Coordinates of C-alpha atoms in Angstrom, one line a residue:
M1 CA -75.9 39.4 47.6
P2 CA -72.5 39.9 49.4
Q3 CA -72.5 36.2 50.5
K4 CA -73.3 35.0 47.0
L5 CA -70.2 37.1 45.6
Q6 CA -68.1 35.9 48.5
S7 CA -68.4 32.2 47.3
I8 CA -67.5 33.4 43.8
Y9 CA -64.5 35.7 45.0
P10 CA -63.5 34.2 48.3
E11 CA -60.1 35.9 48.3
S12 CA -61.5 39.3 47.2
I13 CA -64.3 40.0 49.5
S14 CA -65.0 39.9 53.3
T15 CA -67.9 41.1 55.2
R16 CA -68.5 42.0 58.9
S17 CA -71.6 43.3 60.8
T18 CA -72.0 46.6 62.7
S19 CA -73.7 47.6 65.8
T20 CA -76.6 49.0 63.6
P21 CA -79.2 46.2 62.9
G22 CA -79.3 45.2 59.1
E23 CA -76.0 47.2 58.4
L24 CA -73.1 45.5 56.9
V25 CA -69.6 46.3 56.0
V26 CA -68.0 45.0 52.9
D27 CA -64.4 45.0 52.2
L28 CA -63.4 44.5 48.5
E29 CA -60.0 43.8 46.9
L30 CA -60.5 44.7 43.3
S31 CA -57.7 43.2 41.1
I32 CA -57.0 45.1 38.0
D33 CA -56.2 42.4 35.4
L34 CA -55.7 43.7 32.0
D35 CA -57.0 41.8 28.9
S36 CA -53.3 41.2 27.7
D37 CA -49.9 42.6 28.1
C38 CA -50.3 46.3 28.0
D39 CA -47.9 49.3 27.9
V40 CA -47.8 51.3 31.0
L41 CA -46.3 54.7 31.1
V42 CA -45.4 56.3 34.5
V43 CA -44.9 60.1 34.4
D44 CA -43.9 62.5 37.0
N45 CA -46.6 64.7 38.1
T46 CA -44.5 67.0 40.4
S47 CA -43.2 69.3 37.6
L48 CA -45.5 72.2 37.1
Q49 CA -48.5 70.4 38.8
Q50 CA -51.5 72.4 38.7
G51 CA -54.3 72.4 41.4
N52 CA -57.9 71.0 40.8
S53 CA -59.3 74.5 40.3
H54 CA -57.5 74.9 37.0
N55 CA -59.5 71.9 35.7
G56 CA -62.9 73.5 36.3
L57 CA -63.8 70.5 38.5
S58 CA -64.3 70.6 42.3
S59 CA -62.5 67.6 44.1
F60 CA -65.9 65.8 44.5
D61 CA -66.8 66.1 40.8
S62 CA -66.2 63.2 38.5
P63 CA -65.2 63.7 34.9
E64 CA -68.1 61.8 33.6
S65 CA -70.7 63.8 35.7
S66 CA -69.4 67.0 34.2
G67 CA -69.8 65.7 30.6
R68 CA -66.2 66.5 29.9
S69 CA -62.9 64.4 29.5
P70 CA -60.6 64.4 32.5
I71 CA -57.9 67.0 32.1
P72 CA -54.5 65.9 33.3
L73 CA -53.0 67.6 36.5
V74 CA -49.6 67.6 34.8
T75 CA -48.7 70.1 32.1
K76 CA -45.3 68.8 31.3
P77 CA -44.8 65.4 32.6
Q78 CA -41.3 63.5 32.4
P79 CA -42.2 60.1 31.2
T80 CA -40.0 57.1 32.3
K81 CA -39.5 54.0 30.2
L82 CA -42.6 52.0 29.0
Q83 CA -43.5 48.9 31.0
T84 CA -45.3 45.9 29.6
L85 CA -47.7 44.6 32.3
S86 CA -50.7 42.4 32.5
H87 CA -51.6 43.1 36.1
L88 CA -51.9 46.3 38.2
P89 CA -51.9 46.5 41.9
P90 CA -55.4 45.9 43.5
I91 CA -57.7 48.7 44.8
H92 CA -59.0 48.2 48.2
V93 CA -62.6 49.5 48.8
S94 CA -64.6 49.4 52.0
L95 CA -68.3 50.0 51.8
T96 CA -71.0 50.2 54.4
L97 CA -74.3 48.9 53.1
P98 CA -77.4 50.1 55.1
A99 CA -80.3 47.9 55.7
T100 CA -82.3 49.7 53.0
Y101 CA -79.5 49.1 50.3
P102 CA -79.8 48.9 47.3
L103 CA -83.5 50.0 47.0
Y104 CA -83.6 53.3 48.7
D105 CA -80.1 54.2 50.0
P106 CA -76.7 54.2 48.4
P107 CA -73.6 52.6 50.0
T108 CA -71.3 54.6 52.1
V109 CA -67.7 54.6 50.8
E110 CA -65.6 54.4 53.9
S111 CA -62.1 54.3 52.2
I112 CA -60.5 53.7 48.8
I113 CA -56.9 52.7 48.9
S114 CA -54.7 51.7 45.9
T115 CA -51.9 49.3 46.7
H116 CA -48.5 51.1 46.3
S117 CA -50.5 54.2 45.9
W118 CA -50.5 54.0 42.0
L119 CA -53.6 56.0 41.9
S120 CA -53.5 59.7 42.8
D121 CA -55.9 61.2 45.3
H122 CA -57.8 62.9 42.6
L123 CA -58.5 59.6 40.7
L124 CA -59.5 58.0 44.0
M125 CA -62.1 60.7 44.5
T126 CA -63.2 60.2 40.9
F127 CA -63.6 56.4 41.7
K128 CA -65.7 57.3 44.7
M129 CA -68.2 59.3 42.5
I130 CA -68.2 56.4 39.9
I131 CA -69.3 54.1 42.8
L132 CA -72.2 56.4 43.5
R133 CA -73.2 56.6 39.9
L134 CA -73.3 53.0 39.5
W135 CA -75.7 52.8 42.5
E136 CA -77.9 55.4 40.7
D137 CA -78.1 53.2 37.7
C138 CA -78.5 49.9 39.6
H139 CA -81.0 50.7 42.3
L140 CA -83.8 51.4 39.8
N141 CA -83.5 47.8 38.7
E142 CA -83.3 46.7 42.3
E143 CA -79.7 45.6 41.7
G144 CA -76.6 45.9 43.8
I145 CA -73.3 47.4 42.8
L146 CA -70.8 44.9 44.1
S147 CA -70.9 42.6 41.0
R148 CA -70.7 45.6 38.8
L149 CA -67.7 46.7 40.5
F150 CA -66.0 43.4 39.9
E151 CA -66.9 43.5 36.2
L152 CA -65.7 47.1 36.0
T153 CA -62.2 46.2 37.1
T154 CA -61.7 43.0 35.1
Q155 CA -63.4 43.6 31.8
D156 CA -62.1 45.6 28.8
Y157 CA -60.2 48.2 30.7
G158 CA -63.6 49.4 32.1
L159 CA -62.3 51.2 35.3
L160 CA -59.2 52.6 33.7
R161 CA -61.2 54.1 30.8
K162 CA -63.6 55.8 33.2
L163 CA -60.7 57.2 35.2
G164 CA -59.3 58.7 32.0
I165 CA -55.9 57.0 32.1
L166 CA -56.3 54.8 29.2
E167 CA -54.9 55.9 25.9
Y168 CA -55.0 54.6 22.4
S169 CA -52.0 55.0 20.2
G170 CA -52.4 52.0 17.8
K171 CA -53.1 49.8 20.9
P172 CA -54.1 50.4 24.4
R173 CA -51.7 52.2 26.7
I174 CA -52.0 53.3 30.4
R175 CA -50.6 56.6 31.6
I176 CA -50.2 56.7 35.4
Q177 CA -49.2 60.1 37.1
H178 CA -47.0 59.6 40.2
A179 CA -44.8 61.7 42.3
N180 CA -42.0 59.4 42.2
P181 CA -42.0 57.1 39.1
R182 CA -38.5 55.5 40.0
L183 CA -40.0 54.1 43.1
L184 CA -43.3 53.2 41.6
V185 CA -42.0 51.2 38.5
P186 CA -40.2 48.4 40.5
L187 CA -43.3 47.9 42.6
L188 CA -45.5 47.6 39.6
E189 CA -43.2 45.1 38.1
S190 CA -42.9 43.0 41.3
H191 CA -46.6 42.9 41.7
N192 CA -47.0 42.0 38.0
T193 CA -44.6 39.1 38.4
L194 CA -46.3 37.7 41.6
A195 CA -49.7 38.1 40.0
K196 CA -48.6 36.1 36.8
S197 CA -47.1 33.5 39.0
K198 CA -50.3 33.0 40.9
Q199 CA -52.2 33.0 37.7
F200 CA -49.9 30.4 36.3
E201 CA -50.4 28.1 39.4
Q202 CA -54.1 28.1 38.9
E203 CA -54.2 27.3 35.3
S204 CA -53.9 23.8 33.8
F205 CA -51.2 22.8 31.2
H206 CA -50.4 19.8 29.0
C207 CA -47.1 18.1 29.7
P208 CA -45.2 17.1 26.5
I209 CA -43.4 14.1 28.3
C210 CA -46.1 12.3 30.4
L211 CA -49.0 13.7 28.1
T212 CA -51.0 14.5 31.3
T213 CA -52.8 17.8 32.2
L214 CA -51.6 19.3 35.6
K215 CA -52.2 22.5 37.3
G216 CA -49.3 25.2 36.9
V217 CA -48.3 24.8 40.6
R218 CA -46.8 21.4 39.5
C219 CA -45.3 22.7 36.4
L220 CA -42.4 24.9 35.2
R221 CA -42.7 27.5 32.5
I222 CA -39.2 28.1 30.8
R223 CA -38.8 31.7 30.7
S224 CA -36.7 32.0 27.4
C225 CA -39.5 30.2 25.4
G226 CA -42.7 30.0 27.5
H227 CA -43.1 26.3 27.1
V228 CA -44.5 24.4 30.0
C229 CA -43.6 21.0 31.4
C230 CA -44.4 19.2 34.5
R231 CA -41.7 19.4 37.3
A232 CA -41.7 15.6 37.9
C233 CA -41.0 14.7 34.3
L234 CA -38.3 17.6 34.1
K235 CA -36.7 16.5 37.3
E236 CA -36.4 12.9 36.2
F237 CA -35.0 13.7 32.7
W238 CA -32.7 16.4 33.8
E239 CA -31.0 14.3 36.6
M240 CA -30.6 11.3 34.4
S241 CA -28.9 13.4 31.8
I242 CA -26.7 15.2 34.2
R243 CA -25.6 12.0 35.9
Q244 CA -24.7 10.5 32.5
G245 CA -22.8 13.6 31.3
E246 CA -25.4 14.6 28.5
V247 CA -25.6 18.3 29.5
G248 CA -26.5 19.3 26.0
V249 CA -29.9 18.0 26.4
V250 CA -30.7 19.8 29.7
G251 CA -33.3 22.2 28.5
C252 CA -36.8 22.7 27.2
V253 CA -38.4 19.4 26.0
D254 CA -40.9 20.9 23.6
E255 CA -40.3 19.7 20.0
E256 CA -39.7 23.3 18.8
C257 CA -36.9 23.9 21.2
V258 CA -35.3 20.5 20.7
K259 CA -35.1 21.2 17.0
A260 CA -33.6 24.7 17.6
G261 CA -31.0 23.3 20.0
A262 CA -30.0 20.7 17.4
K263 CA -29.3 23.3 14.8
T264 CA -27.5 25.7 16.9
K265 CA -23.6 25.9 16.6
D266 CA -23.3 27.4 20.1
I267 CA -21.8 24.5 22.1
L268 CA -23.2 26.1 25.3
W269 CA -26.6 27.1 24.1
S270 CA -29.2 26.2 26.5
S271 CA -33.0 27.1 26.7
V272 CA -32.9 27.1 30.5
S273 CA -31.1 29.2 33.1
E274 CA -29.1 28.2 36.0
D275 CA -31.7 29.3 38.4
E276 CA -34.3 27.1 36.6
V277 CA -31.9 24.1 36.6
K278 CA -31.3 24.6 40.4
L279 CA -35.0 24.9 41.0
I280 CA -35.6 21.4 39.5
V281 CA -32.5 19.2 40.4
G282 CA -31.0 21.1 43.4
E283 CA -27.6 22.7 44.0
E284 CA -25.5 19.6 44.0
L285 CA -26.5 18.4 40.4
T286 CA -26.4 22.1 39.2
A287 CA -22.8 22.3 40.2
R288 CA -22.1 19.2 38.2
W289 CA -24.2 20.5 35.2
K290 CA -22.0 23.8 35.3
Q291 CA -18.7 21.7 35.5
L292 CA -19.6 19.5 32.7
R293 CA -20.5 22.5 30.5
H294 CA -17.1 24.2 31.3
K295 CA -15.4 20.8 30.4
R296 CA -17.4 20.5 27.2
L297 CA -16.4 24.2 26.3
V298 CA -12.8 23.4 26.8
E299 CA -12.9 20.4 24.7
K300 CA -14.7 22.0 21.7
D301 CA -12.6 25.3 21.8
P302 CA -8.9 24.8 22.0
T303 CA -8.4 28.5 22.5
I304 CA -9.8 28.1 26.1
V305 CA -7.6 26.9 29.0
I306 CA -8.4 25.8 32.5
C307 CA -7.2 28.1 35.3
P308 CA -4.1 26.5 36.9
I309 CA -5.4 27.2 40.5
P310 CA -6.5 23.8 41.8
I311 CA -9.4 25.3 43.8
C312 CA -10.5 27.3 40.9
Q313 CA -10.3 25.4 37.6
A314 CA -12.6 27.8 35.8
P315 CA -12.3 28.2 32.0
V316 CA -10.2 31.1 30.7
F317 CA -11.0 32.5 27.4
K318 CA -8.6 33.8 24.9
P319 CA -8.6 37.7 25.0
P320 CA -10.3 39.2 21.8
L321 CA -7.2 41.4 21.2
V322 CA -4.8 38.5 21.0
T323 CA -3.8 37.8 17.4
D324 CA -1.4 35.7 15.5
D325 CA 0.4 38.7 14.0
E326 CA 4.1 38.5 14.1
D327 CA 4.9 41.8 15.9
E328 CA 7.3 42.8 18.6
D329 CA 4.4 42.5 21.3
A330 CA 3.7 38.9 20.6
G331 CA 4.8 37.9 24.0
W332 CA 1.7 39.5 25.3
N333 CA -0.3 36.8 23.5
R334 CA 0.7 34.4 26.2
L335 CA -1.1 36.3 29.0
R336 CA -4.3 35.0 30.3
S337 CA -6.2 36.3 33.3
C338 CA -8.9 34.2 35.0
Q339 CA -12.3 36.0 35.5
A340 CA -13.2 33.9 38.6
C341 CA -10.1 34.3 40.8
S342 CA -8.2 37.1 39.0
Y343 CA -5.1 34.9 38.7
S344 CA -2.9 36.0 35.7
F345 CA -0.6 33.4 34.2
C346 CA 1.4 32.5 31.2
V347 CA -0.7 30.2 28.8
L348 CA 2.4 28.4 27.7
C349 CA 4.0 27.4 31.0
R350 CA 0.9 27.8 33.3
R351 CA 2.9 29.8 35.8
T352 CA 2.5 33.2 37.3
W353 CA 2.7 35.8 34.5
H354 CA 6.5 36.6 34.0
G355 CA 6.1 39.3 31.5
P356 CA 6.2 39.4 27.6
L357 CA 10.1 39.2 27.5
S358 CA 10.9 36.6 30.0
S359 CA 11.0 33.0 28.5
C360 CA 9.2 30.1 30.1
E361 CA 11.2 27.2 31.8
T362 CA 13.0 25.4 29.2
N363 CA 11.8 21.8 30.4
L364 CA 8.2 22.7 30.2
K365 CA 8.7 24.4 26.8
A366 CA 10.7 21.4 25.5
E367 CA 8.1 18.9 26.4
L368 CA 5.3 20.8 24.5
I369 CA 7.5 21.4 21.3
E370 CA 8.7 17.7 21.3
S371 CA 4.9 16.5 21.5
Y372 CA 4.0 19.0 18.8
L373 CA 6.8 17.8 16.4
A374 CA 6.0 14.2 17.1
M375 CA 2.6 14.6 15.5
E376 CA 1.7 14.3 11.9
P377 CA 1.6 17.6 9.8
D378 CA -1.7 19.2 9.8
S379 CA -3.0 16.7 12.3
A380 CA -5.9 17.6 14.7
G381 CA -3.4 17.6 17.5
R382 CA -1.2 20.2 15.9
R383 CA -4.2 22.5 14.9
E384 CA -5.3 22.3 18.5
I385 CA -2.0 23.5 19.8
E386 CA -1.7 26.2 17.1
S387 CA -5.3 27.5 18.0
R388 CA -4.5 27.7 21.6
Y389 CA -1.2 29.4 21.6
G390 CA -1.2 31.1 18.2
R391 CA 0.3 29.6 15.0
S392 CA 2.9 32.3 14.2
Y393 CA 4.1 32.5 17.8
F394 CA 4.4 28.8 18.2
Q395 CA 6.4 28.5 15.0
K396 CA 8.7 31.1 16.3
L397 CA 9.0 29.2 19.5
I398 CA 9.9 26.1 17.6
A399 CA 12.6 27.9 15.6
A400 CA 14.1 29.2 18.7
Y401 CA 14.0 25.7 20.4
Q402 CA 15.6 24.0 17.5
E403 CA 18.3 26.6 17.3
A404 CA 19.0 26.3 21.1
K405 CA 19.1 22.6 20.6
L406 CA 21.6 22.7 17.7
N407 CA 23.7 25.1 19.7
K408 CA 23.7 22.6 22.6
E409 CA 24.6 19.7 20.5
W410 CA 27.6 21.7 19.0
M411 CA 28.6 22.9 22.4
D412 CA 28.6 19.3 23.7
K413 CA 30.7 18.1 20.8
S414 CA 33.2 21.0 20.2
T415 CA 33.8 22.4 23.5
M416 CA 34.7 21.2 27.0
A417 CA 34.2 22.8 30.5
C418 CA 37.1 24.8 32.0
P419 CA 38.2 22.8 35.1
G420 CA 38.5 26.1 37.1
C421 CA 35.3 28.0 36.3
N422 CA 33.2 25.5 34.4
T423 CA 33.0 27.9 31.4
R424 CA 32.6 26.1 28.0
V425 CA 35.9 26.6 26.0
E426 CA 37.0 25.6 22.6
K427 CA 40.5 24.3 21.9
S428 CA 42.2 26.3 19.3
A429 CA 45.4 24.2 18.8
G430 CA 47.1 21.0 19.7
C431 CA 46.0 17.4 19.9
N432 CA 43.6 15.6 22.3
H433 CA 46.3 14.0 24.3

């Protein structure tokens, strides 16, 4: 019997002989696979924990044998947040099968260990009694209990129901009592992720690009939507798109996601994460993908500027508190701070921030204003500049520039420099000879 099961569950069962003729030791790894994603509540059983004597059960009695439902060991547990899991850590069971098993003698339970100790000692003892009860039911029909153990842990929450940790509040929910929930919860999540990954690798999926059916180990499941595509097709398509600059199509290739991407107004919307792109195309093309997305963002949103530091060049967003209101603090609207390198600069002159009252260098300001005035009224170029710097602030900047320009023209026409101190002076009387 163990040999037949070993061919069915090669990774979950191992056998070894002992010095006693006909005796066999069987090591089982019983995976706890839930029927679907199930809520798991981990509660603290250290507060006001009661001994087993309060339950009316000895440490070797099972709840089923007493004819009563299991009584929790915790009177006032402190629950943590609910976790949604589809796999629980396996339980390792070591059994010694005598030569007269299963007809005359039961197996000897050598040890029962739950990975990450998610089952309490009380529940492990209950599981031991369940194993012995299984033999009592099976040996009359000349059947072994090993196959029944696998069925118990994989079908319809069988073991969890017998252990008394399965609840129903509209839908199944598992309640686990543990001395340190904060430590156990990350371990449960990690095992669930690993188990789902292994399960995915063993399943077969249909690729929407090459229209072939492949094992999950050769595919990628997009986390945001759950769609699956083979890695070879994604690699070829994403690499070609990134090299051609079409970063907007780097994402899920399923028809549903393609339509959603066409309808969205978010210019940086993507159904895939940076980690998924790096997994398929590598670091070099991922860096180009990020650079092109930043460039696209700057081109579409005129309020975004590029960090002036040559080795940074990260996009810098307009602060949410910056407005076009004409107030005395309008100078602060020119301040930008790069989140990548922490460089603070003036959005107008792109130099180190010089405060809200200090003016930018005249030549830089003049070039920008002259290019603005050379454009047609209400043109796209003017609207872009107004969006980037603020319309009201830029209009005041133009007025100040034109006033300074007129003053300079009058000074050049009506005054002359003093030969001694070079101060501009105006002639009050006399002729020009």
